[in-house]
XYZ file of C-alpha atoms in Angstrom:
499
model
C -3.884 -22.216 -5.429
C -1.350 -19.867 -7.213
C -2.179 -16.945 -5.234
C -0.321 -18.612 -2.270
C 2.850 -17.932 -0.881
C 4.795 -19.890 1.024
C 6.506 -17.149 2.050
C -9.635 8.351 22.388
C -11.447 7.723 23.859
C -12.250 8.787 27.099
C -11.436 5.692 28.835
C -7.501 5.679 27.156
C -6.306 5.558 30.545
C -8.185 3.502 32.035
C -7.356 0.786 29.470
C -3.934 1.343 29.910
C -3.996 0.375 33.455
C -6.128 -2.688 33.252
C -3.720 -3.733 29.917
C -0.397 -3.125 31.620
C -1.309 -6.011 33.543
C 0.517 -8.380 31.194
C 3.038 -6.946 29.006
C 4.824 -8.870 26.325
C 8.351 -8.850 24.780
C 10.002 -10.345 21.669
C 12.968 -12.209 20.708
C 15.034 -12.352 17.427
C 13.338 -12.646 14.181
C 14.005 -15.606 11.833
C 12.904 -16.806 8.547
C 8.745 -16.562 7.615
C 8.318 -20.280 6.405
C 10.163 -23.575 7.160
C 10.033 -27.453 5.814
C 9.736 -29.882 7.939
C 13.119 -32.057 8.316
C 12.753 -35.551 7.594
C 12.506 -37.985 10.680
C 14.513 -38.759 12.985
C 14.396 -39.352 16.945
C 11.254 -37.069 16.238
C 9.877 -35.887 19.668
C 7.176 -33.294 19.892
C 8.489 -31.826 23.177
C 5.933 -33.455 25.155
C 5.200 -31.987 29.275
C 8.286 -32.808 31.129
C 10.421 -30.964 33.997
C 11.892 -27.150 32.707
C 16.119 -27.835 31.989
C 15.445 -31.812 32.679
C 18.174 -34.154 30.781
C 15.187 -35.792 29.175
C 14.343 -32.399 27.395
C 18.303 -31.986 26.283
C 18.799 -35.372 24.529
C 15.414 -35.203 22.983
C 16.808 -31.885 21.337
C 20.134 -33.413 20.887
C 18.630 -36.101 18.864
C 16.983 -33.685 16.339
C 19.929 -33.116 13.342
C 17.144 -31.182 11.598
C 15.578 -28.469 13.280
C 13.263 -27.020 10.245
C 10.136 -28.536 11.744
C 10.298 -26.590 14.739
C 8.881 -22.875 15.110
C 9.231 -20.612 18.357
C 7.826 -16.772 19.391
C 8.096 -15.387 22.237
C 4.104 -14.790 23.639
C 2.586 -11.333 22.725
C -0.805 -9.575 23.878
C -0.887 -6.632 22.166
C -3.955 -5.071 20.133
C -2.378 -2.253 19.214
C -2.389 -2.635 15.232
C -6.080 -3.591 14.810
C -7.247 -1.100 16.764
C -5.331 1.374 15.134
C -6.109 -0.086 11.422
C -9.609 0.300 12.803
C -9.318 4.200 13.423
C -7.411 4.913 10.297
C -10.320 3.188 8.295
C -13.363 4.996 10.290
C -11.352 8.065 8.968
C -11.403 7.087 5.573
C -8.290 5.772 4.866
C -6.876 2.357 4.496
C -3.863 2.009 6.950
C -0.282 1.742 6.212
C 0.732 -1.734 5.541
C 3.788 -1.755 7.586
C 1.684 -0.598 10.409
C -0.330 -4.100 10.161
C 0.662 -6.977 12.260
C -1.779 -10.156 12.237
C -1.271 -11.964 15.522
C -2.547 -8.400 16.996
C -5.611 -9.002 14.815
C -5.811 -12.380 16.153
C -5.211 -11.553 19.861
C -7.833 -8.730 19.835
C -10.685 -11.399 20.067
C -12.209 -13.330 23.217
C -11.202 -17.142 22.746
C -12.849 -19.639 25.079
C -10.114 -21.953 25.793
C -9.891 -24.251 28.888
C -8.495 -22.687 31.663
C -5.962 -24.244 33.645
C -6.713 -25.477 37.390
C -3.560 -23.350 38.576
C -0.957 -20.787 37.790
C 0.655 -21.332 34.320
C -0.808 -22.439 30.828
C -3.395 -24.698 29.277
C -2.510 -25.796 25.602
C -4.956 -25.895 22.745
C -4.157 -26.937 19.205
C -6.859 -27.451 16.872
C -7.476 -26.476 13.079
C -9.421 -26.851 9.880
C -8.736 -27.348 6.214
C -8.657 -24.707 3.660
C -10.705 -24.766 -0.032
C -6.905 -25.457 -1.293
C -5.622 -28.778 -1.633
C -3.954 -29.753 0.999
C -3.856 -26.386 2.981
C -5.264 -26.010 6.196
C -5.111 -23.707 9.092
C -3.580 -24.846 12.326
C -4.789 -22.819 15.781
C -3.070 -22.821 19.182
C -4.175 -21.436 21.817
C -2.642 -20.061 25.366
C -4.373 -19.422 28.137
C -4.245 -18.314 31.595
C -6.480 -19.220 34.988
C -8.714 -16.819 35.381
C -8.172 -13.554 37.679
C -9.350 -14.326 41.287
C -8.403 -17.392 41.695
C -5.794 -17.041 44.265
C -7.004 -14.336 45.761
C -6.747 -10.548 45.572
C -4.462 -9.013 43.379
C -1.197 -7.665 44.725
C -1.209 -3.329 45.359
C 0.421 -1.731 41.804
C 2.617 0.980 41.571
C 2.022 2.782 38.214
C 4.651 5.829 37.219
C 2.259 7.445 34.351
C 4.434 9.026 31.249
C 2.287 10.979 29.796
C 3.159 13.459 26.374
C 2.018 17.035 26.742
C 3.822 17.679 23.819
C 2.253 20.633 21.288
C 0.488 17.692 19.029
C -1.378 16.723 21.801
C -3.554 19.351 21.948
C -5.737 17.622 19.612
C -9.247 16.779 20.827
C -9.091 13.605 21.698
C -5.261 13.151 23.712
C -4.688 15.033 26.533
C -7.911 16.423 27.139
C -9.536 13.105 27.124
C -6.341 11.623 29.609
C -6.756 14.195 31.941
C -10.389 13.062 32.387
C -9.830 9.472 32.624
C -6.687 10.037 35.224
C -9.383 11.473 37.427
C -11.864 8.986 36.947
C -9.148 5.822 37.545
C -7.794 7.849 40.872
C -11.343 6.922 42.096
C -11.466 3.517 40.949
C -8.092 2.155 41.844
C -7.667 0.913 45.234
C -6.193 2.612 48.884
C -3.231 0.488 48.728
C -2.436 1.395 45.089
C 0.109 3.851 44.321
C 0.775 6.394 40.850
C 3.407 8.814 39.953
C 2.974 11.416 37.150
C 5.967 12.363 34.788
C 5.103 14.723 32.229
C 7.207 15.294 28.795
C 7.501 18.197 26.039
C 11.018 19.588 25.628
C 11.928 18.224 28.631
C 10.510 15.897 31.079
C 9.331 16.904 35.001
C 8.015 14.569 37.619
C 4.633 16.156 38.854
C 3.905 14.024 41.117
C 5.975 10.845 42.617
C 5.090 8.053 43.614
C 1.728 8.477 45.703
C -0.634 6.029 47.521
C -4.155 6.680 46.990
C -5.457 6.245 50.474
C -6.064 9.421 51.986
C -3.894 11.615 48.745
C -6.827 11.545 45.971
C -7.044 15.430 46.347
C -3.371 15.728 45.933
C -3.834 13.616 42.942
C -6.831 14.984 41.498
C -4.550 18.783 41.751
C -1.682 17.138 39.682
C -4.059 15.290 36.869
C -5.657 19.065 36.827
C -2.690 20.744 35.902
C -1.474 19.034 32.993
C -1.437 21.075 29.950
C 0.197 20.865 26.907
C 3.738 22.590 26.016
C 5.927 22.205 23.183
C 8.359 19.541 21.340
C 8.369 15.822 22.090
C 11.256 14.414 23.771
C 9.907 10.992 24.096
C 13.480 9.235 25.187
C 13.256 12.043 28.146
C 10.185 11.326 29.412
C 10.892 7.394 29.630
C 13.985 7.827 31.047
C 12.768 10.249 33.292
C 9.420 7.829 33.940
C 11.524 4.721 34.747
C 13.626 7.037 37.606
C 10.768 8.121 38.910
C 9.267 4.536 39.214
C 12.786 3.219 40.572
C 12.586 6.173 43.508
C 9.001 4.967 44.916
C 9.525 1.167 43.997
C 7.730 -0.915 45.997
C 8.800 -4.371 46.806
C 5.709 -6.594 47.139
C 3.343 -4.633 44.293
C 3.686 -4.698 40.914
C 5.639 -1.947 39.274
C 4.705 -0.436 35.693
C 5.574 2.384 33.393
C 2.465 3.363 31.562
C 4.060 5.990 28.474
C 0.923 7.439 26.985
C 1.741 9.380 23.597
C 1.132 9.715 19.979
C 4.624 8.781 19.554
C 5.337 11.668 17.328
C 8.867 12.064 18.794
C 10.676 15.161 17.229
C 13.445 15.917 19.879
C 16.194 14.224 22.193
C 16.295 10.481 21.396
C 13.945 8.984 18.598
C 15.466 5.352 18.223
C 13.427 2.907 20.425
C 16.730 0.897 21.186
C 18.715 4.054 22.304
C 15.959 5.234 24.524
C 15.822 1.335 26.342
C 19.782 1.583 26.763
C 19.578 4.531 28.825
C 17.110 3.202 31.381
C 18.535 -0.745 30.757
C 19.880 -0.995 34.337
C 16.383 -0.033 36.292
C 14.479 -2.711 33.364
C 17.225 -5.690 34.430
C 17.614 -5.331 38.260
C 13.779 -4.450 39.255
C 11.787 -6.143 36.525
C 9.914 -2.941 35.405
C 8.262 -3.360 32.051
C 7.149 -0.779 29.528
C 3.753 -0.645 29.121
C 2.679 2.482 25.614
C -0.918 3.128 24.779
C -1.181 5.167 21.404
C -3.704 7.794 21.241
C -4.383 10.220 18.098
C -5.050 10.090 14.429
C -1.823 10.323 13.637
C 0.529 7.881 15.670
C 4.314 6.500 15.963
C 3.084 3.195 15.333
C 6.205 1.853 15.066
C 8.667 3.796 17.470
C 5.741 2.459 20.134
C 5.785 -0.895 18.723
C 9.499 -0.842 19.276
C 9.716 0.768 22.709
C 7.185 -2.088 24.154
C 8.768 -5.437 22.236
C 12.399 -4.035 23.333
C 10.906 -3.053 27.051
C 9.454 -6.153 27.816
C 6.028 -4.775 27.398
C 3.385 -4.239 24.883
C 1.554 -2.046 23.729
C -2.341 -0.912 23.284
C -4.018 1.671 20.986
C -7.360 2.992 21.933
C -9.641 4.077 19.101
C -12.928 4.452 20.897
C -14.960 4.550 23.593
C -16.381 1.508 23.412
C -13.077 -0.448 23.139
C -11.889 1.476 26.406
C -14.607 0.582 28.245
C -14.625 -2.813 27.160
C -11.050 -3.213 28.519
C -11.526 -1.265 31.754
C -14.547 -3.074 33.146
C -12.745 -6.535 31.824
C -9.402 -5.738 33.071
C -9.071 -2.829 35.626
C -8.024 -3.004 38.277
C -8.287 -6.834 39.341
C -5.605 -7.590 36.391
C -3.068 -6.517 37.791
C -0.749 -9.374 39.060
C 1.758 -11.523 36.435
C 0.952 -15.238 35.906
C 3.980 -15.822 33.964
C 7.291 -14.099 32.582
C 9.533 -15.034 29.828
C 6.740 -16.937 27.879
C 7.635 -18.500 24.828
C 6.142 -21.127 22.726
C 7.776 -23.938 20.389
C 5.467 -25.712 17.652
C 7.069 -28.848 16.498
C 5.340 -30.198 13.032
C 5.662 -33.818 12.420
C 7.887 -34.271 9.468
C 6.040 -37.236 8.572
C 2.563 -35.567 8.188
C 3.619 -31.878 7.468
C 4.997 -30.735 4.518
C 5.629 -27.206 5.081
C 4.182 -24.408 7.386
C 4.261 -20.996 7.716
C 3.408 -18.687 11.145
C 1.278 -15.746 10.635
C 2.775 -12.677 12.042
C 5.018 -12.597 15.395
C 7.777 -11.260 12.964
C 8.900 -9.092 15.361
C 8.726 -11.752 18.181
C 10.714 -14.836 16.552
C 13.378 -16.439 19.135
C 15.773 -18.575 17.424
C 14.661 -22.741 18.127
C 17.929 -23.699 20.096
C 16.963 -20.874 22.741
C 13.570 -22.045 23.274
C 14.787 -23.783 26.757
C 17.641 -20.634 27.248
C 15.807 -18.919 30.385
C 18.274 -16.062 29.595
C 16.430 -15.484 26.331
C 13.474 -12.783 26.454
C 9.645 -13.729 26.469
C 6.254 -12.538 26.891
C 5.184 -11.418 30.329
C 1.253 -12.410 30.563
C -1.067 -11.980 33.335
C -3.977 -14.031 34.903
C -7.496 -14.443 32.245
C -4.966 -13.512 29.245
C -5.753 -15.751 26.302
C -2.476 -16.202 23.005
C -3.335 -17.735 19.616
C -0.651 -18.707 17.131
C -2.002 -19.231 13.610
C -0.189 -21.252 11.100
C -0.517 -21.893 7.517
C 0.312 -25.809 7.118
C 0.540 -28.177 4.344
C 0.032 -31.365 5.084
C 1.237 -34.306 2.979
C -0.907 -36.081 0.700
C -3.407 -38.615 2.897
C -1.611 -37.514 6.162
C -2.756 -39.592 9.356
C -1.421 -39.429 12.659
C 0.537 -36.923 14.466
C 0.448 -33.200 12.938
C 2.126 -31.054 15.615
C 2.677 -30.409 19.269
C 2.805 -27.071 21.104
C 5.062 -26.370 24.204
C 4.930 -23.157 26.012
C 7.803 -22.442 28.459
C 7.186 -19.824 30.840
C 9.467 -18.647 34.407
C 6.993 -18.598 37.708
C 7.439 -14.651 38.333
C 8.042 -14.835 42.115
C 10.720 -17.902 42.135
C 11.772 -17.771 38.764
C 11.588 -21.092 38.472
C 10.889 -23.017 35.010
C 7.763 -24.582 33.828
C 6.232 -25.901 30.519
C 3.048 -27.868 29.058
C 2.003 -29.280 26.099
C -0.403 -29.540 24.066
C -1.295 -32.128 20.662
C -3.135 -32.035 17.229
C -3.792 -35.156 15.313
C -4.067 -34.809 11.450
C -7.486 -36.814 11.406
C -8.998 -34.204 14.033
C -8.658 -31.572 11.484
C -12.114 -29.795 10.208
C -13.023 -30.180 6.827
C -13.911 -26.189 6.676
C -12.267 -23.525 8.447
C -15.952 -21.776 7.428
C -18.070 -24.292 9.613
C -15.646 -24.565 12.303
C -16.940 -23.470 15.985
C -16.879 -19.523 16.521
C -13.272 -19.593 17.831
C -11.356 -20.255 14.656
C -13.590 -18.844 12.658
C -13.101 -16.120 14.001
C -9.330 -16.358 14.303
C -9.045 -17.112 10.751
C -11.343 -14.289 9.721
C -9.028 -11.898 12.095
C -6.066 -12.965 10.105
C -7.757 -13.029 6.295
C -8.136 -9.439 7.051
C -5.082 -8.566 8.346
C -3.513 -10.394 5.346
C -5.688 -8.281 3.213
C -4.699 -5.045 4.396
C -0.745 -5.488 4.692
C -0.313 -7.150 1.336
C -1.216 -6.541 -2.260
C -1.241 -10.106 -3.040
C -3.213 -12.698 -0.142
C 0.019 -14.702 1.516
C -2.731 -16.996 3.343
C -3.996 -19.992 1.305
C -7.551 -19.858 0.136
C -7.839 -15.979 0.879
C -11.165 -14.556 0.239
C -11.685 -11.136 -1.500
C -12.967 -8.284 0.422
C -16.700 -8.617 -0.391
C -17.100 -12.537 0.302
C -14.524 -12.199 3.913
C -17.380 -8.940 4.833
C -19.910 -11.561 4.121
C -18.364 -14.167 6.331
C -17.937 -11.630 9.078
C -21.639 -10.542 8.976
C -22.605 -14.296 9.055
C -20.484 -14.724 12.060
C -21.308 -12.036 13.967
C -25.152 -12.576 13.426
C -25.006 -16.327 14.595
C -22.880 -15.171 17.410
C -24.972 -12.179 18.482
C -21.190 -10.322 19.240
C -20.952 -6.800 19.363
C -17.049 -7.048 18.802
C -17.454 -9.365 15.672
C -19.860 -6.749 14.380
C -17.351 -4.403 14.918
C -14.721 -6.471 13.139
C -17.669 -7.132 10.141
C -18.034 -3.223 9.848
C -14.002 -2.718 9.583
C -14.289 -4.874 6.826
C -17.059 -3.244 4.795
C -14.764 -0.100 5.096
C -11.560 -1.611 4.186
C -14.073 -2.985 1.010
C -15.253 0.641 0.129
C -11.690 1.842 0.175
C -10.390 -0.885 -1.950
């Protein structure tokens, strides 16, 4: 097909708690599409001890490495839910402001769970109407919350923005509330600190267990109002300070920055912001957690501030969505299952012709550091589910091996290295993305739209206009009876009226 390329709610708080549960960070970006290098010594990167010589002359045998692909992991929503408020306000969003695997990762998947800590690996996928073109799937996915117990106690150091913009219904009004209602939800042995910025940034409250101090806290949350400019680089350096002073060894510590990201004062680069509070990120492991709130938002400065952080970020456009994610997430999330995630797709040179990965521009990590445990990842808690979604081109009459995924990931307490695999055959294909099971379909419909709104020409192969993807939404979501794919089906129909 020639159009292909290879090339807030009142809960905002509370969602940022049970979210900050598994932040995620980036590596260095590469190129958007690859061929795959002819054979030789090919080697998927099948399950095999972390570092083990096995694993180095495997990679040592490879002279090509243009079959390979590797991200670090990523959990943010941020950008769909976003794209979601600037269309229920009647305007499409900003393309640069569109980022597909968030699309992707805002939907449940129902992959098999691993029996312990660490990763199960799915890879499935489903041809496209376009010769040859088909849409590979894989999918990460944690154990379940619960299983080992309870949760660890957190320590949360709130940054919140009193700046003069948010004074808009809607931002601080709205996290005052929701402060109070988590400080009755979160547990005795938990613990919060409240740094407020403007101007300048104060710490109102430090760090503070909840057991027998709700009062206190409830006073502090009270007394919030908003000020003047927006020195965002204040308040995180200021936030990450305040979290280093009531560290405590055992729980898990977070910086939750809550702001429109409108910053106007002070620092406004995300990467000279990080280097100020670099030392506290490195030697306790504190990641950098932003939830965007408001109609008008620093998508990007956020977007930056998380990937460079180690975190990730969240953007809560309704209700709805907030309570989704507290009553999912909050506070039994709260515990790391893995840090340093990253994944490496190898495509069979033999099968695959060439193969693009949608989105995770922003979270590329060069092939050869893949196994370099010095090289940042994703940090992802327990129930967390990842998808990947590649563009492939197969070669003509393909049978036998396609690809195989390997996710990499440091055990957070010993540090120690761990990885697992996971295979796709070409014959196991589906000969429709469109009567696939609910998860790809969904995944692909996720991406179709994304694709949609960040470029004026479809990059995916076999993209469908506006009207028929609305249709295929609205089909899915009534077979499925799911309020979220209704949700995504109604996006759609407004991104179609705009367009």
């Amino acid at each position: 097909m020639e159009r292909f390329r290879t090339r807030t709610a009142l809960l905002a708080l509370m969602a940022a708690s049970g979210l900050l549960l598994g932040a995620c960070g980036g590596g260095a970006d590469t190129g958007e599409s690859s061929k795959a290098a002819d054979r030789h010594g090919y080697d998927g990167g099948r399950h095999a001890p972390a570092d083990s010589q096995e694993a180095d002359e495997r990679d040592d045998r490879r002279e090509d490495a243009g079959h390979l692909s590797t991200f670090a992991l990523d959990v943010d929503t941020a950008s769909y839910d976003y794209a979601r408020r600037a269309l229920a306000d009647g305007r499409l969003p900003d393309p640069s402001t569109v980022r597909p695997e968030e699309f992707v990762n805002s939907f449940r998947q129902d992959y098999e769970r691993p029996g312990g800590d660490g990763f199960s690996v799915t890879v499935d996928g489903a041809r496209t109407g376009e010769e040859d073109w088909s849409l590979v799937r894989v999918g990460l996915a944690t154990r379940t919350a619960g299983h080992n117990g309870e949760r660890p106690p957190a320590a949360l150091t709130f940054v919140i923005d009193v700046s003069g913009s948010m004074a808009e219904p809607g931002r601080l009004d709205l996290a005052r509330e929701s402060l109070t209602v988590m400080t009755d939800r979160l547990r005795d042995d938990d613990s919060i600190a409240l740094v407020t910025f403007s101007d300048e940034a104060e710490t109102v409250l430090p760090m503070t267990r909840l057991g027998g101090n709700r009062d206190e806290i409830r006073d502090a949350v009270d007394d919030l109002d908003v000020q003047d400019s927006t020195n965002l680089g204040a308040g995180v350096e200021t936030g990450y300070g305040t979290a280093v002073e009531g560290l405590r060894v055992g729980a898990t510590n977070r910086v939750v920055l809550i702001s429109d990201a409108l910053a106007n004062t002070g620092d406004t680069d995300a990467e000279t912001i990080l280097e100020r509070i670099a030392g506290e990120r490195r030697e306790h492991g504190i990641t950098l957690f932003g939830v965007g709130v408001g109609s008008d938002y620093g998508d990007a400065l956020m977007e930056q501030l998380a990937d460079k952080g180690d975190g990730h970020t969240a953007y809560v456009s309704d209700s709805r969505e907030a309570r989704k994610v507290f009553s999912e997430q909050l506070p039994r999330h709260v515990d790391l299952t893995a840090r340093d995630a990253k994944a490496q797709v190898a495509f069979d040179p033999e099968t695959v012709e060439e193969f693009r990965l949608v989105g995770y521009d922003n979270r590329r990590v060069d092939d050869e550091d893949f196994r370099d445990d010095r090289v940042d990842g994703g940090e992802v808690g327990p129930g967390h589910t990842v998808t990947a979604l590649y563009a492939v081109r197969t070669r003509a009459g393909a049978r036998g091996h396609l690809a195989t995924a390997t996710v990499r990931w440091l055990d957070p307490r010993t540090r120690a290295p761990h990885e697992e695999t996971g295979d796709l055959e070409a014959d196991a294909l589906g000969d429709s993305v469109w009567s696939t099971g609910r998860g790809l379909r969904t995944t692909a419909t996720a991406a179709y739209f994304a694709d949609a709104l960040g470029h004026h020409e479809p990059s995916l192969p076999d993209a469908p206009g506006l009207h028929e993807l609305a249709e295929l939404a609205h089909d899915l979501a009534d077979r499925t009876e799911s309020e979220e794919l209704r949700t995504l089906a109604e996006a759609i129909d407004a991104a179609k009226r705009l367009t």
